[in-house]
Short mmCIF file of C-alpha atoms and ligand atoms in Angstrom, two decimals:
data_model
loop_
_atom_site.label_atom_id
_atom_site.label_comp_id
_atom_site.label_asym_id
_atom_site.label_seq_id
_atom_site.Cartn_x
_atom_site.Cartn_y
_atom_site.Cartn_z
CA UNK V 1 -9.67 25.46 9.82
CA UNK V 2 -9.41 24.69 6.10
CA UNK V 3 -10.53 27.11 3.39
CA UNK V 4 -10.84 26.93 -0.38
CA UNK V 5 -10.15 29.97 -2.54
CA UNK V 6 -13.38 30.28 -4.54
CA UNK V 7 -13.02 33.71 -6.14
CA UNK V 8 -9.76 35.44 -7.09
CA UNK V 9 -8.95 39.14 -6.88
CA UNK V 10 -9.94 39.71 -10.51
CA UNK V 11 -13.44 38.26 -10.06
CA UNK V 12 -13.98 40.15 -6.81
CA UNK V 13 -12.87 43.47 -8.36
CA UNK V 14 -15.23 43.00 -11.30
CA UNK V 15 -18.00 42.14 -8.84
CA UNK V 16 -17.31 45.36 -6.89
CA UNK V 17 -17.58 47.43 -10.07
CA UNK V 18 -20.78 45.68 -11.03
CA UNK V 19 -22.26 46.05 -7.55
CA UNK V 20 -21.69 49.80 -7.55
CA UNK V 21 -22.82 50.30 -11.16
CA UNK V 22 -25.92 48.08 -10.78
CA UNK V 23 -27.10 49.79 -7.61
CA UNK V 24 -26.47 53.24 -9.13
CA UNK V 25 -28.31 52.23 -12.30
CA UNK V 26 -31.21 50.83 -10.32
CA UNK V 27 -31.64 53.85 -8.05
CA UNK V 28 -31.21 56.50 -10.76
CA UNK V 29 -33.45 54.45 -13.09
CA UNK V 30 -36.19 54.43 -10.46
CA UNK V 31 -36.15 58.26 -10.55
CA UNK V 32 -37.80 58.08 -13.95
CA UNK V 33 -39.66 54.79 -13.45
CA UNK V 34 -41.67 55.70 -10.33
CA UNK V 35 -43.83 58.77 -11.07
CA UNK V 36 -43.89 59.73 -7.37
CA UNK V 37 -40.06 59.97 -7.29
CA UNK V 38 -39.91 62.00 -10.49
CA UNK V 39 -42.58 64.35 -9.16
CA UNK V 40 -40.77 64.86 -5.86
CA UNK V 41 -37.29 65.53 -7.29
CA UNK V 42 -36.10 68.80 -8.81
CA UNK V 43 -35.17 68.98 -12.50
CA UNK V 44 -31.51 69.48 -11.51
CA UNK V 45 -31.54 66.33 -9.37
CA UNK V 46 -33.19 64.39 -12.21
CA UNK V 47 -30.55 65.63 -14.67
CA UNK V 48 -27.74 64.59 -12.30
CA UNK V 49 -29.51 61.24 -11.98
CA UNK V 50 -29.55 60.84 -15.77
CA UNK V 51 -25.85 61.65 -15.95
CA UNK V 52 -24.96 59.19 -13.17
CA UNK V 53 -27.15 56.58 -14.93
CA UNK V 54 -25.07 56.96 -18.10
CA UNK V 55 -21.72 56.85 -16.33
CA UNK V 56 -22.84 53.75 -14.41
CA UNK V 57 -24.12 52.24 -17.68
CA UNK V 58 -20.71 52.78 -19.29
CA UNK V 59 -19.10 50.88 -16.38
CA UNK V 60 -21.80 48.18 -16.45
CA UNK V 61 -21.26 47.57 -20.17
CA UNK V 62 -17.54 48.36 -20.31
CA UNK V 63 -16.26 46.08 -17.54
CA UNK V 64 -17.42 42.76 -19.04
CA UNK V 65 -16.39 43.94 -22.52
CA UNK V 66 -12.88 44.69 -21.27
CA UNK V 67 -12.88 41.30 -19.50
CA UNK V 68 -13.82 39.52 -22.73
CA UNK V 69 -11.17 41.41 -24.74
CA UNK V 70 -8.38 40.97 -22.18
CA UNK V 71 -9.09 37.37 -21.25
CA UNK V 72 -11.17 35.77 -24.02
CA UNK V 73 -10.17 32.22 -23.10
CA UNK V 74 -11.00 32.73 -19.40
CA UNK V 75 -14.41 34.13 -20.42
CA UNK V 76 -15.05 31.14 -22.68
CA UNK V 77 -13.98 28.80 -19.87
CA UNK V 78 -16.40 30.50 -17.43
CA UNK V 79 -19.26 30.34 -19.92
CA UNK V 80 -18.60 26.63 -20.46
CA UNK V 81 -19.49 26.00 -16.80
CA UNK V 82 -23.02 27.04 -17.73
CA UNK V 83 -23.53 24.73 -20.66
CA UNK V 84 -22.74 21.43 -18.97
CA UNK V 85 -25.37 18.67 -19.28
CA UNK V 86 -27.92 18.57 -16.47
CA UNK V 87 -27.27 15.76 -14.00
CA UNK V 88 -29.87 14.02 -11.84
CA UNK V 89 -28.60 16.15 -8.91
CA UNK V 90 -29.21 19.30 -10.93
CA UNK V 91 -32.77 18.27 -11.69
CA UNK V 92 -33.33 17.29 -8.09
CA UNK V 93 -31.95 20.65 -6.95
CA UNK V 94 -34.45 22.52 -9.10
CA UNK V 95 -37.34 20.34 -7.92
CA UNK V 96 -36.54 21.00 -4.29
CA UNK V 97 -35.51 24.63 -4.59
CA UNK V 98 -38.88 26.21 -3.78
CA UNK V 99 -39.38 23.94 -0.76
CA UNK V 100 -35.83 24.74 0.33
CA UNK V 101 -36.58 28.47 0.20
CA UNK V 102 -39.63 28.13 2.41
CA UNK V 103 -38.55 25.26 4.62
CA UNK V 104 -34.77 25.19 4.80
CA UNK V 105 -34.83 23.32 8.12
CA UNK V 106 -36.45 20.24 6.63
CA UNK V 107 -34.94 20.22 3.14
CA UNK V 108 -31.73 18.48 2.23
CA UNK V 109 -30.35 19.70 -1.07
CA UNK V 110 -28.40 17.44 -3.44
CA UNK V 111 -24.69 17.89 -4.11
CA UNK V 112 -23.71 20.46 -6.73
CA UNK V 113 -20.80 21.33 -8.98
CA UNK V 114 -19.01 24.70 -9.06
CA UNK V 115 -22.14 26.45 -10.35
CA UNK V 116 -25.46 25.35 -8.85
CA UNK V 117 -28.16 24.49 -11.36
CA UNK V 118 -30.43 27.25 -10.06
CA UNK V 119 -27.60 29.72 -10.43
CA UNK V 120 -27.02 28.55 -14.01
CA UNK V 121 -30.61 29.48 -14.87
CA UNK V 122 -30.51 32.77 -12.97
CA UNK V 123 -27.14 33.79 -14.43
CA UNK V 124 -28.30 32.79 -17.92
CA UNK V 125 -31.31 35.08 -17.53
CA UNK V 126 -29.08 37.83 -16.11
CA UNK V 127 -26.74 37.62 -19.13
CA UNK V 128 -29.60 37.68 -21.66
CA UNK V 129 -31.51 40.53 -20.01
CA UNK V 130 -28.31 42.49 -19.33
CA UNK V 131 -27.55 42.38 -23.06
CA UNK V 132 -31.11 43.51 -23.84
CA UNK V 133 -31.04 46.35 -21.30
CA UNK V 134 -27.60 47.45 -22.57
CA UNK V 135 -28.69 47.47 -26.22
CA UNK V 136 -31.96 49.28 -25.54
CA UNK V 137 -30.17 51.74 -23.25
CA UNK V 138 -27.58 52.42 -25.92
CA UNK V 139 -30.34 53.24 -28.42
CA UNK V 140 -31.98 55.56 -25.88
CA UNK V 141 -28.68 57.29 -25.15
CA UNK V 142 -27.71 57.72 -28.81
CA UNK V 143 -31.20 59.00 -29.62
CA UNK V 144 -30.87 61.94 -27.21
CA UNK V 145 -27.21 62.71 -27.97
CA UNK V 146 -27.10 65.82 -30.16
CA UNK V 147 -23.44 65.20 -31.00
CA UNK V 148 -24.34 61.95 -32.75
CA UNK V 149 -27.28 63.52 -34.61
CA UNK V 150 -29.01 60.19 -35.21
CA UNK V 151 -32.76 60.10 -35.65
CA UNK V 152 -34.14 56.63 -34.95
CA UNK V 153 -37.74 55.94 -35.94
CA UNK V 154 -40.49 56.45 -33.38
CA UNK V 155 -41.46 52.75 -33.64
CA UNK V 156 -37.93 51.61 -32.86
CA UNK V 157 -37.63 53.92 -29.85
CA UNK V 158 -41.02 52.84 -28.46
CA UNK V 159 -39.79 49.22 -28.57
CA UNK V 160 -36.54 50.23 -26.87
CA UNK V 161 -38.42 51.94 -23.99
CA UNK V 162 -40.49 48.78 -23.49
CA UNK V 163 -37.46 46.50 -23.68
CA UNK V 164 -35.44 48.65 -21.28
CA UNK V 165 -38.09 48.77 -18.56
CA UNK V 166 -39.11 45.11 -19.08
CA UNK V 167 -35.50 43.96 -18.76
CA UNK V 168 -35.09 46.17 -15.68
CA UNK V 169 -38.01 44.41 -13.96
CA UNK V 170 -36.56 40.94 -14.65
CA UNK V 171 -33.06 42.04 -13.58
CA UNK V 172 -34.43 43.85 -10.52
CA UNK V 173 -36.27 40.73 -9.33
CA UNK V 174 -33.14 38.63 -9.90
CA UNK V 175 -30.96 41.23 -8.18
CA UNK V 176 -33.17 41.24 -5.06
CA UNK V 177 -33.06 37.41 -4.96
CA UNK V 178 -29.28 37.51 -5.54
CA UNK V 179 -28.80 39.90 -2.60
CA UNK V 180 -31.01 37.66 -0.41
CA UNK V 181 -29.03 34.53 -1.24
CA UNK V 182 -25.53 35.77 -2.05
CA UNK V 183 -25.58 38.35 0.72
CA UNK V 184 -26.37 35.58 3.18
CA UNK V 185 -29.69 36.98 4.40
CA UNK V 186 -31.18 33.53 3.72
CA UNK V 187 -30.02 31.56 6.78
CA UNK V 188 -28.41 28.53 5.04
CA UNK V 189 -26.26 31.00 3.02
CA UNK V 190 -25.08 32.91 6.11
CA UNK V 191 -21.62 34.39 5.62
CA UNK V 192 -21.56 33.88 1.86
CA UNK V 193 -21.14 37.67 1.31
CA UNK V 194 -17.43 37.13 2.14
CA UNK V 195 -16.96 35.24 -1.12
CA UNK V 196 -17.21 38.44 -3.13
CA UNK V 197 -16.78 41.21 -0.58
CA UNK V 198 -14.22 39.52 1.66
CA UNK V 199 -11.15 37.47 0.77
CA UNK V 200 -12.97 35.14 -1.63
CA UNK V 201 -12.42 32.06 0.56
CA UNK V 202 -15.02 29.55 1.67
CA UNK V 203 -14.63 27.12 4.57
CA UNK V 204 -14.43 23.50 3.50
CA UNK V 205 -17.60 22.77 5.50
CA UNK V 206 -19.53 25.51 3.65
CA UNK V 207 -18.06 24.45 0.32
CA UNK V 208 -19.16 20.85 0.91
CA UNK V 209 -22.64 22.00 1.84
CA UNK V 210 -23.13 24.28 -1.15
CA UNK V 211 -21.01 22.82 -3.93
CA UNK V 212 -20.19 19.27 -2.83
CA UNK V 213 -18.74 17.97 -6.12
CA UNK V 214 -16.62 21.08 -6.58
CA UNK V 215 -15.38 20.88 -2.96
CA UNK V 216 -14.39 17.22 -3.46
CA UNK V 217 -12.36 18.17 -6.56
CA UNK V 218 -10.66 21.09 -4.82
CA UNK V 219 -9.78 19.07 -1.72
CA UNK V 220 -8.39 16.32 -3.95
CA UNK V 221 -6.20 18.71 -5.92
CA UNK V 222 -5.33 20.77 -2.84
CA UNK V 223 -4.16 23.62 -5.08
CA UNK V 224 -6.56 26.22 -3.67
CA UNK V 225 -6.84 24.86 -0.13
CA UNK V 226 -5.32 26.82 2.75
CA UNK V 227 -5.13 26.19 6.48
CA UNK V 228 -5.91 29.19 8.71
CA UNK W 1 -64.29 75.49 -17.20
CA UNK W 2 -65.96 74.01 -20.25
CA UNK W 3 -63.87 72.09 -22.74
CA UNK W 4 -62.81 74.31 -25.61
CA UNK W 5 -61.76 73.51 -29.18
CA UNK W 6 -60.42 75.06 -32.37
CA UNK W 7 -62.29 74.16 -35.57
CA UNK W 8 -60.34 74.26 -38.85
CA UNK W 9 -62.32 74.20 -42.10
CA UNK W 10 -60.05 73.28 -45.02
CA UNK W 11 -62.67 74.43 -47.54
CA UNK W 12 -62.28 78.00 -46.28
CA UNK W 13 -58.50 78.00 -45.90
CA UNK W 14 -56.33 79.82 -48.44
CA UNK W 15 -53.06 78.73 -46.75
CA UNK W 16 -52.02 82.33 -46.25
CA UNK W 17 -49.97 81.12 -43.23
CA UNK W 18 -51.23 83.99 -41.10
CA UNK W 19 -51.83 81.47 -38.29
CA UNK W 20 -48.28 80.14 -38.59
CA UNK W 21 -46.85 83.64 -38.26
CA UNK W 22 -49.25 84.76 -35.51
CA UNK W 23 -48.29 81.73 -33.41
CA UNK W 24 -44.59 82.51 -33.74
CA UNK W 25 -45.18 86.15 -32.94
CA UNK W 26 -47.43 85.67 -29.90
CA UNK W 27 -45.39 82.84 -28.40
CA UNK W 28 -42.09 84.61 -29.20
CA UNK W 29 -40.74 81.73 -31.26
CA UNK W 30 -37.72 82.98 -33.21
CA UNK W 31 -36.95 82.22 -36.83
CA UNK W 32 -33.39 81.48 -37.95
CA UNK W 33 -31.49 84.77 -38.06
CA UNK W 34 -28.97 83.90 -40.77
CA UNK W 35 -30.05 83.62 -44.38
CA UNK W 36 -28.40 80.26 -45.02
CA UNK W 37 -30.31 78.72 -42.09
CA UNK W 38 -33.54 78.82 -44.11
CA UNK W 39 -34.14 75.44 -45.69
CA UNK W 40 -35.28 75.46 -49.32
CA UNK W 41 -38.26 73.11 -49.30
CA UNK W 42 -39.19 73.23 -53.01
CA UNK W 43 -42.75 73.77 -51.78
CA UNK W 44 -44.97 76.48 -50.38
CA UNK W 45 -44.86 74.35 -47.23
CA UNK W 46 -42.12 75.87 -45.15
CA UNK W 47 -40.73 74.59 -42.91
CA UNK W 48 -41.67 71.06 -43.97
CA UNK W 49 -42.26 69.99 -40.37
CA UNK W 50 -43.10 71.53 -37.02
CA UNK W 51 -40.05 72.33 -34.91
CA UNK W 52 -39.43 73.62 -31.38
CA UNK W 53 -39.87 77.17 -32.60
CA UNK W 54 -42.67 76.57 -35.10
CA UNK W 55 -45.67 75.00 -33.39
CA UNK W 56 -48.13 75.24 -36.26
CA UNK W 57 -47.50 74.86 -39.98
CA UNK W 58 -49.73 74.85 -43.02
CA UNK W 59 -49.24 71.72 -45.07
CA UNK W 60 -49.54 71.80 -48.84
CA UNK W 61 -50.44 68.48 -50.38
CA UNK W 62 -49.67 69.21 -54.02
CA UNK W 63 -51.54 67.09 -56.57
CA UNK W 64 -50.89 67.33 -60.33
CA UNK W 65 -54.20 67.74 -62.17
CA UNK W 66 -55.04 68.43 -65.83
CA UNK W 67 -55.82 72.02 -64.89
CA UNK W 68 -52.49 72.38 -63.07
CA UNK W 69 -51.43 71.86 -59.45
CA UNK W 70 -54.21 71.40 -56.93
CA UNK W 71 -53.51 71.91 -53.24
CA UNK W 72 -55.06 70.24 -50.25
CA UNK W 73 -54.26 72.42 -47.27
CA UNK W 74 -54.15 71.30 -43.68
CA UNK W 75 -53.25 72.80 -40.32
CA UNK W 76 -50.55 70.74 -38.61
CA UNK W 77 -50.08 71.25 -34.86
CA UNK W 78 -50.89 69.48 -31.59
CA UNK W 79 -54.39 67.97 -31.66
CA UNK W 80 -54.80 68.19 -27.85
CA UNK W 81 -56.01 64.60 -27.63
CA UNK W 82 -58.06 63.40 -24.67
CA UNK W 83 -56.22 60.06 -24.75
CA UNK W 84 -52.81 61.71 -25.14
CA UNK W 85 -49.88 59.33 -25.72
CA UNK W 86 -47.39 62.11 -24.91
CA UNK W 87 -48.89 62.56 -21.46
CA UNK W 88 -48.79 58.82 -20.76
CA UNK W 89 -45.14 58.62 -21.76
CA UNK W 90 -43.77 61.61 -19.83
CA UNK W 91 -41.88 60.15 -16.87
CA UNK W 92 -41.79 63.31 -14.78
CA UNK W 93 -45.37 64.54 -15.07
CA UNK W 94 -44.33 67.58 -17.11
CA UNK W 95 -47.32 67.15 -19.43
CA UNK W 96 -50.77 67.85 -18.07
CA UNK W 97 -54.29 68.05 -19.36
CA UNK W 98 -56.03 71.31 -18.48
CA UNK W 99 -59.75 71.51 -17.64
CA UNK W 100 -60.30 73.27 -20.97
CA UNK W 101 -58.89 70.23 -22.80
CA UNK W 102 -55.46 71.63 -23.68
CA UNK W 103 -52.47 69.28 -23.33
CA UNK W 104 -49.63 71.44 -22.01
CA UNK W 105 -45.90 70.84 -21.45
CA UNK W 106 -44.53 72.56 -18.34
CA UNK W 107 -41.05 73.71 -19.42
CA UNK W 108 -39.94 74.05 -15.81
CA UNK W 109 -40.48 70.33 -15.27
CA UNK W 110 -39.37 68.99 -18.67
CA UNK W 111 -36.03 67.14 -18.59
CA UNK W 112 -35.73 66.72 -22.37
CA UNK W 113 -35.90 62.92 -22.36
CA UNK W 114 -37.89 62.96 -25.62
CA UNK W 115 -40.17 60.10 -24.60
CA UNK W 116 -43.15 62.24 -25.66
CA UNK W 117 -41.68 63.00 -29.09
CA UNK W 118 -41.50 59.27 -29.77
CA UNK W 119 -44.88 58.48 -28.19
CA UNK W 120 -47.06 60.99 -30.07
CA UNK W 121 -48.82 59.18 -32.94
CA UNK W 122 -48.60 62.39 -34.98
CA UNK W 123 -44.92 63.18 -34.26
CA UNK W 124 -45.86 66.65 -33.02
CA UNK W 125 -43.70 67.62 -30.00
CA UNK W 126 -40.15 68.60 -30.90
CA UNK W 127 -37.06 68.76 -28.71
CA UNK W 128 -34.87 71.88 -28.60
CA UNK W 129 -31.19 71.24 -28.10
CA UNK W 130 -30.36 74.75 -26.88
CA UNK W 131 -32.39 74.48 -23.68
CA UNK W 132 -32.92 70.69 -23.60
CA UNK W 133 -36.70 71.08 -23.53
CA UNK W 134 -39.49 69.72 -25.68
CA UNK W 135 -42.04 72.16 -27.03
CA UNK W 136 -45.35 72.25 -28.85
CA UNK W 137 -48.59 74.21 -29.14
CA UNK W 138 -50.17 74.94 -25.75
CA UNK W 139 -53.45 76.27 -27.05
CA UNK W 140 -52.45 79.79 -25.96
CA UNK W 141 -53.31 79.19 -22.30
CA UNK W 142 -52.20 82.72 -21.40
CA UNK W 143 -54.64 84.24 -23.89
CA UNK W 144 -57.48 81.92 -22.86
CA UNK W 145 -56.95 82.82 -19.20
CA UNK W 146 -57.58 86.44 -20.19
CA UNK W 147 -60.71 85.73 -22.19
CA UNK W 148 -59.00 85.90 -25.58
CA UNK W 149 -58.85 83.36 -28.39
CA UNK W 150 -55.72 81.51 -29.54
CA UNK W 151 -53.46 83.77 -31.62
CA UNK W 152 -53.86 81.64 -34.76
CA UNK W 153 -57.67 81.88 -34.63
CA UNK W 154 -57.69 85.62 -34.06
CA UNK W 155 -55.54 86.24 -37.10
CA UNK W 156 -57.32 83.96 -39.61
CA UNK W 157 -58.73 86.30 -42.31
CA UNK W 158 -61.06 83.80 -44.03
CA UNK W 159 -62.85 82.30 -41.02
CA UNK W 160 -61.24 78.90 -41.61
CA UNK W 161 -60.30 78.86 -37.92
CA UNK W 162 -62.95 79.31 -35.24
CA UNK W 163 -62.78 78.74 -31.51
CA UNK W 164 -65.32 78.09 -28.78
CA UNK W 165 -66.81 75.52 -26.46
CA UNK W 166 -66.11 72.06 -27.82
CA UNK W 167 -69.79 71.08 -28.02
CA UNK W 168 -70.45 74.15 -30.17
CA UNK W 169 -67.43 73.44 -32.36
CA UNK W 170 -68.64 69.86 -32.91
CA UNK W 171 -71.99 71.22 -34.08
CA UNK W 172 -70.22 73.80 -36.31
CA UNK W 173 -68.10 71.03 -37.84
CA UNK W 174 -71.16 68.93 -38.62
CA UNK W 175 -72.91 71.87 -40.27
CA UNK W 176 -69.74 72.59 -42.30
CA UNK W 177 -69.70 68.95 -43.40
CA UNK W 178 -73.28 69.15 -44.68
CA UNK W 179 -72.46 72.37 -46.53
CA UNK W 180 -69.34 70.86 -48.12
CA UNK W 181 -71.30 67.82 -49.29
CA UNK W 182 -74.00 70.08 -50.70
CA UNK W 183 -71.27 71.86 -52.69
CA UNK W 184 -70.25 68.55 -54.24
CA UNK W 185 -67.34 67.58 -51.98
CA UNK W 186 -68.61 64.03 -51.54
CA UNK W 187 -65.44 62.80 -49.81
CA UNK W 188 -65.63 65.48 -47.13
CA UNK W 189 -65.15 64.22 -43.54
CA UNK W 190 -65.01 65.61 -40.04
CA UNK W 191 -61.99 64.70 -37.89
CA UNK W 192 -61.28 64.90 -34.17
CA UNK W 193 -64.77 64.43 -32.70
CA UNK W 194 -64.21 60.83 -31.58
CA UNK W 195 -60.55 60.18 -32.45
CA UNK W 196 -58.41 59.47 -29.36
CA UNK W 197 -61.50 59.97 -27.19
CA UNK W 198 -61.99 63.42 -28.67
CA UNK W 199 -59.50 66.03 -29.76
CA UNK W 200 -59.54 69.72 -28.95
CA UNK W 201 -58.78 70.71 -32.51
CA UNK W 202 -61.51 69.62 -34.92
CA UNK W 203 -61.30 69.54 -38.70
CA UNK W 204 -63.32 69.55 -41.84
CA UNK W 205 -61.22 67.82 -44.49
CA UNK W 206 -63.30 68.65 -47.54
CA UNK W 207 -61.46 66.26 -49.88
CA UNK W 208 -61.29 63.42 -47.34
CA UNK W 209 -58.87 62.61 -44.50
CA UNK W 210 -56.14 60.99 -46.59
CA UNK W 211 -56.12 63.77 -49.18
CA UNK W 212 -55.35 66.25 -46.41
CA UNK W 213 -52.75 64.03 -44.74
CA UNK W 214 -54.75 63.12 -41.64
CA UNK W 215 -54.24 59.70 -40.04
CA UNK W 216 -57.45 57.65 -40.04
CA UNK W 217 -58.34 56.03 -36.67
CA UNK W 218 -55.24 57.14 -34.78
CA UNK W 219 -54.43 55.17 -31.63
CA UNK W 220 -52.07 55.51 -28.71
CA UNK W 221 -49.28 53.21 -30.02
CA UNK W 222 -49.61 49.65 -28.66
CA UNK W 223 -45.98 49.66 -27.53
CA UNK W 224 -46.59 52.80 -25.46
CA UNK W 225 -49.61 51.18 -23.77
CA UNK W 226 -47.63 47.98 -23.09
CA UNK W 227 -44.71 50.00 -21.79
CA UNK W 228 -46.95 51.91 -19.39
CA UNK W 229 -48.44 48.60 -18.17
CA UNK W 230 -44.95 47.68 -16.98
CA UNK W 231 -45.13 50.27 -14.20
CA UNK W 232 -47.86 48.55 -12.12
CA UNK W 233 -46.59 45.14 -13.27
CA UNK W 234 -43.06 45.92 -12.12
CA UNK W 235 -44.35 47.23 -8.80
CA UNK W 236 -46.33 44.01 -8.28
CA UNK W 237 -43.31 41.87 -9.22
CA UNK W 238 -41.01 43.69 -6.78
CA UNK W 239 -43.61 43.53 -4.00
CA UNK W 240 -44.13 39.78 -4.64
CA UNK W 241 -40.44 38.92 -4.59
CA UNK W 242 -39.71 41.02 -1.49
CA UNK W 243 -42.78 39.53 0.27
CA UNK W 244 -41.84 35.99 -0.78
CA UNK W 245 -38.27 36.37 0.39
CA UNK W 246 -39.50 37.92 3.64
CA UNK W 247 -41.58 34.79 4.29
CA UNK W 248 -38.58 32.67 3.34
CA UNK W 249 -36.50 34.54 5.91
CA UNK W 250 -39.11 34.04 8.61
CA UNK W 251 -39.28 30.29 7.95
CA UNK W 252 -35.49 30.13 8.25
CA UNK W 253 -35.24 31.79 11.67
CA UNK W 254 -33.46 29.45 14.06
CA UNK W 255 -31.97 27.41 11.19
CA UNK W 256 -28.88 25.39 12.11
CA UNK W 257 -27.18 23.46 9.37
CA UNK W 258 -26.43 20.35 11.39
CA UNK W 259 -30.13 20.07 12.26
CA UNK W 260 -31.22 19.98 8.62
CA UNK W 261 -33.27 16.90 7.84
CA UNK W 262 -30.82 14.61 6.06
CA UNK W 263 -33.36 11.84 5.57
CA UNK W 264 -34.22 12.81 2.00
CA UNK W 265 -31.81 11.05 -0.30
CA UNK W 266 -31.04 12.23 -3.78
CA UNK W 267 -33.14 10.27 -6.28
CA UNK W 268 -30.79 9.06 -8.97
S1 SF4 Q 1 -51.15 65.41 -30.78
FE1 SF4 Q 1 -49.38 64.39 -29.87
S2 SF4 Q 1 -48.49 66.00 -28.60
FE2 SF4 Q 1 -50.57 66.67 -29.04
S3 SF4 Q 1 -51.82 65.87 -27.33
FE3 SF4 Q 1 -51.92 64.33 -28.97
S4 SF4 Q 1 -50.27 62.91 -28.43
FE4 SF4 Q 1 -49.85 64.79 -27.28
S1 SF4 Q 2 -39.21 65.58 -23.18
FE1 SF4 Q 2 -40.09 66.72 -21.43
S2 SF4 Q 2 -42.31 66.73 -21.79
FE2 SF4 Q 2 -41.43 65.17 -23.15
S3 SF4 Q 2 -41.59 63.24 -21.99
FE3 SF4 Q 2 -39.56 64.07 -21.53
S4 SF4 Q 2 -39.83 65.30 -19.69
FE4 SF4 Q 2 -41.89 64.92 -20.51
#
């Protein structure tokens, strides 16, 4: 059977770090977001949760920053995949996406490039709201750090609280959808978890189904194709 | 228990700071122990702001007049608002409203996040680094439980501070307003009766609210209200997406890729 290497070791490692940090951030964040959780947990547990939240935040912010610093050209190349002009297939994909989600058996999706148009939108939103949640979180962290002795205005901090929780809701919704699709819970995406948590390879048949144009290019070049 | 309130009458206050000291003494709130820790405020107002160990201060609004300096005094401490922004903001339920109207921080539950210090429209609660807790006036709940009045009220030598059932204090405030106007203080106003759905510290500001440094028409900050709206909104959004994806999963049961309807062609 033929496979195409879709994600390298570097991308999969970064994804592992982000998976662990995001889930830790989400769970420890919920401690303070859901009043019933906060009420049920002891002060010590809440304080440990706050500490874990900050460590996870440092990983969440630090990993992409390191990536940008170490490989600026690779980052720019990746980002360029998101700003390509929208083709008729892309538009068609978006039109059919909702029907596809609720009737995958009767919906044939158009061919896609390396990044699906829906993923371009979702990832764009993830990048924007991740920056917002990181900035607001940094303000909240600095504000309660005695060592830094910074006193931000009440108005600024109120806006940061709103921004932090608002961004969390958007990112949480996208994260749940990402787990449903990327984790292969959605039947047409079955097995796709291996792309990030396995060896990063996709069968040619799956590649053609999901990213037809990209699969054609890869098969033509043959550089990343293996026989197993 | 009936709702209780303190009434402060600025026309009777001499700013002796007895209340400020009595509060520190009763609530065992230490002062700095080293001489150089005392800040020089260039004013009789000292400290300039409430802090974790000073829950009530007398403010001295100093106005230059032909006859010399004129002071407008005011009592600055928690107002024990009915619509309390601090209580809305606290994520762990450490702040509660007592039946007698007092808004109280439970130190055992406080995690020192300082959301309340940023939410309060009057900037009253203050965070203490040493124990990572936020503190403010608690309307002497221990004294009230034993039939006594708040320490500040008990100590006031001029009768500027009185305490009792809130309805009585509202009536007292209105009488004091009439008396102040009769004495020629035409700008005199009462504060706290309706503000933030009713405070549990009421005021007569005999030279007007602004002259005594009180905020006219205070509100729970819009951003705090919006922020709190996110809790039910977020819950609804998560429930909707999980429900929607659950339906999506159900419609996909039995899906086989080769059976997918290929009849729909891409419209170029
Ligand atoms: S004055 Fe501030 S701290 Fe006191 S009850 Fe009102 S909002 Fe809370
Ligand atoms: S500092 Fe304490 S009382 Fe204030 S919001 Fe945080 S947990 Fe609640």
